[in-house]
Short mmCIF file of C-alpha atoms in Angstrom, two decimals:
data_model
loop_
_atom_site.label_atom_id
_atom_site.label_comp_id
_atom_site.label_asym_id
_atom_site.label_seq_id
_atom_site.Cartn_x
_atom_site.Cartn_y
_atom_site.Cartn_z
CA UNK A 822 1.28 20.87 19.65
CA UNK A 823 0.12 23.76 17.33
CA UNK A 824 -2.64 22.90 14.88
CA UNK A 825 -3.78 23.96 11.47
CA UNK A 826 -7.51 23.23 11.07
CA UNK A 827 -9.38 23.00 7.81
CA UNK A 828 -13.15 22.60 8.03
CA UNK A 829 -15.68 21.43 5.43
CA UNK A 830 -13.71 21.55 2.16
CA UNK A 831 -16.15 20.40 -0.47
CA UNK A 832 -14.98 18.22 -3.36
CA UNK A 833 -17.04 16.56 -6.10
CA UNK A 834 -15.62 13.13 -7.04
CA UNK A 835 -16.47 9.63 -8.15
CA UNK A 836 -15.91 7.27 -5.19
CA UNK A 837 -18.27 4.57 -4.01
CA UNK A 838 -19.21 0.88 -4.20
CA UNK A 839 -22.21 1.34 -6.48
CA UNK A 840 -21.82 1.91 -10.27
CA UNK A 841 -24.07 4.97 -10.08
CA UNK A 842 -21.69 6.64 -7.61
CA UNK A 843 -18.77 6.19 -10.00
CA UNK A 844 -20.84 7.34 -12.99
CA UNK A 845 -22.69 10.28 -11.55
CA UNK A 846 -20.31 11.34 -8.77
CA UNK A 847 -21.23 13.08 -5.57
CA UNK A 848 -20.15 15.68 -2.98
CA UNK A 849 -17.60 14.84 -0.31
CA UNK A 850 -16.55 17.09 2.63
CA UNK A 851 -13.14 17.06 4.31
CA UNK A 852 -12.25 18.44 7.74
CA UNK A 853 -8.82 18.00 9.20
CA UNK A 854 -6.45 19.00 11.94
CA UNK A 855 -2.70 18.99 11.24
CA UNK A 856 -0.30 19.32 14.21
CA UNK A 857 3.15 20.80 13.86
CA UNK A 858 5.40 23.40 15.55
CA UNK A 859 4.49 26.91 14.31
CA UNK A 860 7.05 28.78 16.45
CA UNK A 861 9.52 29.53 13.66
CA UNK A 862 6.80 30.76 11.35
CA UNK A 863 5.20 32.94 14.03
CA UNK A 864 8.39 34.51 15.32
CA UNK A 865 10.61 34.66 12.23
CA UNK A 866 8.07 34.81 9.38
CA UNK A 867 9.67 31.65 8.03
CA UNK A 868 7.04 30.31 5.62
CA UNK A 869 9.08 27.21 4.92
CA UNK A 870 8.29 26.09 8.47
CA UNK A 871 4.59 26.23 7.84
CA UNK A 872 1.88 24.96 5.46
CA UNK A 873 0.12 27.08 2.85
CA UNK A 874 -3.46 25.96 3.51
CA UNK A 875 -4.69 27.18 0.16
CA UNK A 876 -2.12 24.97 -1.62
CA UNK A 877 -2.99 22.09 0.70
CA UNK A 878 -6.68 22.33 -0.17
CA UNK A 879 -5.88 22.36 -3.84
CA UNK A 880 -3.62 19.32 -3.40
CA UNK A 881 -6.31 17.44 -1.55
CA UNK A 882 -8.75 18.27 -4.32
CA UNK A 883 -6.33 17.04 -6.98
CA UNK A 884 -5.47 13.85 -5.11
CA UNK A 885 -9.13 13.24 -4.37
CA UNK A 886 -10.20 13.51 -7.98
CA UNK A 887 -7.34 11.65 -9.71
CA UNK A 888 -8.73 8.19 -9.04
CA UNK A 889 -11.86 6.31 -7.97
CA UNK A 890 -12.07 4.11 -4.89
CA UNK A 891 -14.81 1.82 -3.58
CA UNK A 892 -14.50 2.88 0.07
CA UNK A 893 -14.19 6.28 1.65
CA UNK A 894 -11.86 4.64 4.20
CA UNK A 895 -9.39 4.09 1.38
CA UNK A 896 -9.68 7.66 0.15
CA UNK A 897 -9.20 9.08 3.64
CA UNK A 898 -6.18 6.88 4.32
CA UNK A 899 -4.52 7.86 1.07
CA UNK A 900 -5.03 11.55 1.82
CA UNK A 901 -3.38 11.13 5.22
CA UNK A 902 -0.51 9.12 3.65
CA UNK A 903 0.21 11.69 0.91
CA UNK A 904 -0.04 14.62 3.34
CA UNK A 905 2.61 13.06 5.60
CA UNK A 906 4.79 12.36 2.54
CA UNK A 907 4.42 15.91 1.17
CA UNK A 908 4.77 17.77 4.50
CA UNK A 909 7.50 16.21 6.66
CA UNK A 910 7.01 18.83 9.34
CA UNK A 911 3.54 17.51 10.14
CA UNK A 912 3.59 15.33 13.27
CA UNK A 913 -0.07 14.32 13.59
CA UNK A 914 -3.16 14.31 11.38
CA UNK A 915 -6.78 13.78 12.20
CA UNK A 916 -8.90 13.76 9.05
CA UNK A 917 -12.65 13.36 8.72
CA UNK A 918 -14.21 12.51 5.36
CA UNK A 919 -17.95 13.04 5.11
CA UNK A 920 -20.28 11.63 2.54
CA UNK A 921 -23.47 13.73 2.78
CA UNK A 922 -25.15 12.15 -0.26
CA UNK A 923 -24.60 8.57 0.94
CA UNK A 924 -27.10 6.10 -0.75
CA UNK A 925 -28.99 5.37 2.48
CA UNK A 926 -32.75 5.53 2.05
CA UNK A 927 -33.39 6.68 5.56
CA UNK A 928 -33.31 10.11 7.31
CA UNK A 929 -29.58 10.81 7.40
CA UNK A 930 -27.59 14.03 7.52
CA UNK A 931 -24.22 12.52 6.62
CA UNK A 932 -21.94 9.57 7.23
CA UNK A 933 -18.24 9.90 7.75
CA UNK A 934 -14.98 8.17 8.60
CA UNK A 935 -12.14 9.65 10.66
CA UNK A 936 -8.53 8.58 10.45
CA UNK A 937 -6.09 9.69 13.16
CA UNK A 938 -2.40 9.06 12.83
CA UNK A 939 0.69 10.53 14.47
CA UNK A 940 4.39 10.09 13.85
CA UNK A 941 6.25 8.02 16.33
CA UNK A 942 9.78 6.75 16.80
CA UNK A 943 10.62 3.07 16.65
CA UNK A 944 13.75 0.92 16.97
CA UNK A 945 14.38 -1.96 14.61
CA UNK A 946 17.12 -4.64 14.90
CA UNK A 947 18.57 -6.01 11.69
CA UNK A 948 20.57 -9.17 11.34
CA UNK A 949 22.02 -11.33 8.50
CA UNK A 950 24.35 -14.37 8.38
CA UNK A 951 23.90 -15.51 4.80
CA UNK A 952 25.43 -14.22 1.55
CA UNK A 953 26.70 -10.63 1.53
CA UNK A 954 25.62 -9.67 5.06
CA UNK A 955 26.46 -5.97 4.80
CA UNK A 956 24.61 -5.68 1.49
CA UNK A 957 21.58 -7.47 2.95
CA UNK A 958 21.37 -4.93 5.82
CA UNK A 959 21.70 -2.02 3.35
CA UNK A 960 19.05 -3.44 1.07
CA UNK A 961 16.60 -3.86 3.97
CA UNK A 962 17.15 -0.23 5.05
CA UNK A 963 16.54 0.96 1.49
CA UNK A 964 13.28 -1.01 1.39
CA UNK A 965 12.20 0.69 4.65
CA UNK A 966 12.87 4.06 3.06
CA UNK A 967 10.79 3.24 -0.01
CA UNK A 968 7.91 2.44 2.33
CA UNK A 969 7.97 5.94 3.81
CA UNK A 970 10.00 5.31 6.94
CA UNK A 971 12.37 8.10 7.83
CA UNK A 972 15.71 6.70 9.07
CA UNK A 973 16.84 8.83 12.02
CA UNK A 974 19.89 6.95 13.25
CA UNK A 975 21.94 3.89 12.24
CA UNK A 976 24.27 2.03 14.54
CA UNK A 977 27.58 0.53 13.43
CA UNK A 978 27.34 -2.99 12.02
CA UNK A 979 28.68 -5.46 14.54
CA UNK A 980 29.93 -9.02 13.91
CA UNK A 981 28.38 -11.26 16.55
CA UNK A 982 28.21 -14.91 17.41
CA UNK A 983 24.87 -16.71 16.75
CA UNK A 984 22.33 -16.85 19.61
CA UNK A 985 19.97 -19.71 20.41
CA UNK A 986 22.18 -22.81 20.24
CA UNK A 987 22.02 -23.54 16.44
CA UNK A 988 25.34 -24.13 14.62
CA UNK A 989 25.67 -21.43 11.98
CA UNK A 990 27.84 -18.62 10.61
CA UNK A 991 28.38 -15.37 12.58
CA UNK A 992 25.90 -12.53 12.15
CA UNK A 993 26.10 -8.95 11.03
CA UNK A 994 23.88 -7.01 13.43
CA UNK A 995 22.67 -3.46 13.47
CA UNK A 996 19.95 -1.30 15.08
CA UNK A 997 18.23 1.67 13.51
CA UNK A 998 15.90 4.33 14.79
CA UNK A 999 13.04 5.31 12.47
CA UNK A 1000 10.18 7.77 12.39
CA UNK A 1001 6.86 6.49 11.03
CA UNK A 1002 3.18 7.20 11.23
CA UNK A 1003 2.34 3.49 10.75
CA UNK A 1004 0.72 1.85 13.83
CA UNK A 1005 2.92 -0.81 15.46
CA UNK A 1006 0.98 -3.80 14.05
CA UNK A 1007 1.20 -2.38 10.52
CA UNK A 1008 4.90 -1.61 11.02
CA UNK A 1009 5.48 -5.26 11.98
CA UNK A 1010 3.62 -6.41 8.84
CA UNK A 1011 5.89 -4.13 6.81
CA UNK A 1012 9.01 -5.73 8.35
CA UNK A 1013 7.72 -9.25 7.64
CA UNK A 1014 6.89 -8.25 4.02
CA UNK A 1015 10.42 -6.98 3.51
CA UNK A 1016 11.89 -10.18 4.89
CA UNK A 1017 9.71 -12.16 2.52
CA UNK A 1018 10.64 -9.97 -0.49
CA UNK A 1019 14.30 -10.46 0.25
CA UNK A 1020 13.90 -14.25 0.27
CA UNK A 1021 13.89 -15.15 3.91
CA UNK A 1022 12.59 -18.68 4.60
CA UNK A 1023 11.74 -19.64 8.22
CA UNK A 1024 12.92 -23.26 8.45
CA UNK A 1025 14.83 -23.46 11.75
CA UNK A 1026 13.93 -21.48 14.88
CA UNK A 1027 16.82 -19.07 15.58
CA UNK A 1028 18.58 -20.62 12.60
CA UNK A 1029 20.46 -19.00 9.67
CA UNK A 1030 18.68 -16.17 7.94
CA UNK A 1031 19.24 -13.96 4.96
CA UNK A 1032 17.65 -11.05 6.77
CA UNK A 1033 16.02 -10.68 10.18
CA UNK A 1034 14.06 -7.54 11.12
CA UNK A 1035 12.86 -7.36 14.70
CA UNK A 1036 10.67 -4.58 16.04
CA UNK A 1037 12.21 -3.66 19.38
CA UNK A 1038 10.35 -0.56 20.65
CA UNK A 1039 7.68 1.80 19.37
CA UNK A 1040 8.21 4.70 21.75
CA UNK A 1041 6.91 3.57 25.17
CA UNK A 1042 4.12 1.32 23.88
CA UNK A 1043 3.44 -1.98 25.67
CA UNK A 1044 1.51 -4.45 23.47
CA UNK A 1045 0.77 -8.10 24.06
CA UNK A 1046 -1.11 -9.92 21.32
CA UNK A 1047 -0.72 -13.23 19.47
CA UNK A 1048 0.88 -11.30 16.60
CA UNK A 1049 2.97 -8.72 18.38
CA UNK A 1050 4.74 -8.28 21.73
CA UNK A 1051 6.29 -4.87 22.48
CA UNK A 1052 8.85 -4.26 23.73
CA UNK A 1053 10.53 -7.22 22.06
CA UNK A 1054 10.72 -9.86 24.87
CA UNK A 1055 14.43 -10.78 24.43
CA UNK A 1056 16.00 -7.32 24.39
CA UNK A 1057 17.53 -7.53 27.86
CA UNK A 1058 19.03 -10.91 27.09
CA UNK A 1059 20.80 -10.14 23.82
CA UNK A 1060 24.04 -8.22 23.74
CA UNK A 1061 23.94 -8.26 19.94
CA UNK A 1062 20.85 -6.08 20.25
CA UNK A 1063 21.85 -4.00 23.27
CA UNK A 1064 25.32 -3.07 22.02
CA UNK A 1065 24.21 -1.39 18.82
CA UNK A 1066 21.14 0.01 20.58
CA UNK A 1067 23.24 1.69 23.25
CA UNK A 1068 25.32 3.28 20.52
CA UNK A 1069 22.38 5.28 19.20
CA UNK A 1070 20.00 5.47 22.19
CA UNK A 1071 21.90 5.01 25.51
CA UNK A 1072 19.34 6.94 27.51
CA UNK A 1073 16.15 5.41 26.07
CA UNK A 1074 14.20 3.85 28.89
CA UNK A 1075 12.76 0.38 28.57
CA UNK A 1076 9.03 0.91 29.21
CA UNK A 1077 8.61 -2.30 31.29
CA UNK A 1078 11.99 -2.62 33.03
CA UNK A 1079 12.08 1.16 33.65
CA UNK A 1080 15.84 1.30 33.05
CA UNK A 1081 17.90 3.05 30.35
CA UNK A 1082 19.56 0.91 27.69
CA UNK A 1083 23.03 1.64 29.06
CA UNK A 1084 22.10 0.08 32.40
CA UNK A 1085 20.75 -3.03 30.67
CA UNK A 1086 24.04 -3.44 28.80
CA UNK A 1087 26.02 -3.12 32.01
CA UNK A 1088 23.85 -5.66 33.81
CA UNK A 1089 24.08 -8.24 31.03
CA UNK A 1090 27.84 -7.83 30.65
CA UNK A 1091 28.34 -8.28 34.39
CA UNK A 1092 26.12 -11.34 34.37
CA UNK A 1093 28.15 -12.85 31.50
CA UNK A 1094 31.50 -12.07 33.14
#
């Protein structure tokens, strides 16, 4: 991937844990690498397909100075976040924030933090079987947008029978593909937060729910922790997930089963026949 590199942009600002840092201020230094496709700019002189690095440096300076933060980690993270928001063509950012005047009473040239994020595609399953089901799904998608997720594709909404053996109303199910720079654990936290905001209460396992947001895939990542399992462990067993998924991503390959979604649908349908 092509890269725009900016090295050692100096900014005077008022960030730090100590009162003196917020009162007197100090110098900070930013270096960054931004990855995006420069082909169109290089071959067609299309400046809309590129980034004006002078404007970007001025934006960073303005964003850097408009508030005060205790931690340079927070400042660096916010710079990465706003850069992704402002420049959708950027696919990956690595940003180093140096603090050369750090209050460390020892021989020290500088201290710094580096944040590295890249955009990735993820699939999310949505379900609802309480209240206005269609409206619940739409509200959840709107909340994902407000948190910076770019909705790439939306499947049709399917009416499906409940799964898991609990007597309840039928579900409205859907799968969406999103683009996000959030790491998978943070993306999961975002989904759980939206469920909570919308009023979901977890009372019965696989029971009725106002909204259900399941993280299915984040590209080809395989994760197994107490908090997150990727791919979602029940994908190959649930037609109500596979049917909307095959509508928008029939050729996506399950990173563990090593089969495209369309094959998984066929196998499950044959097994249920």
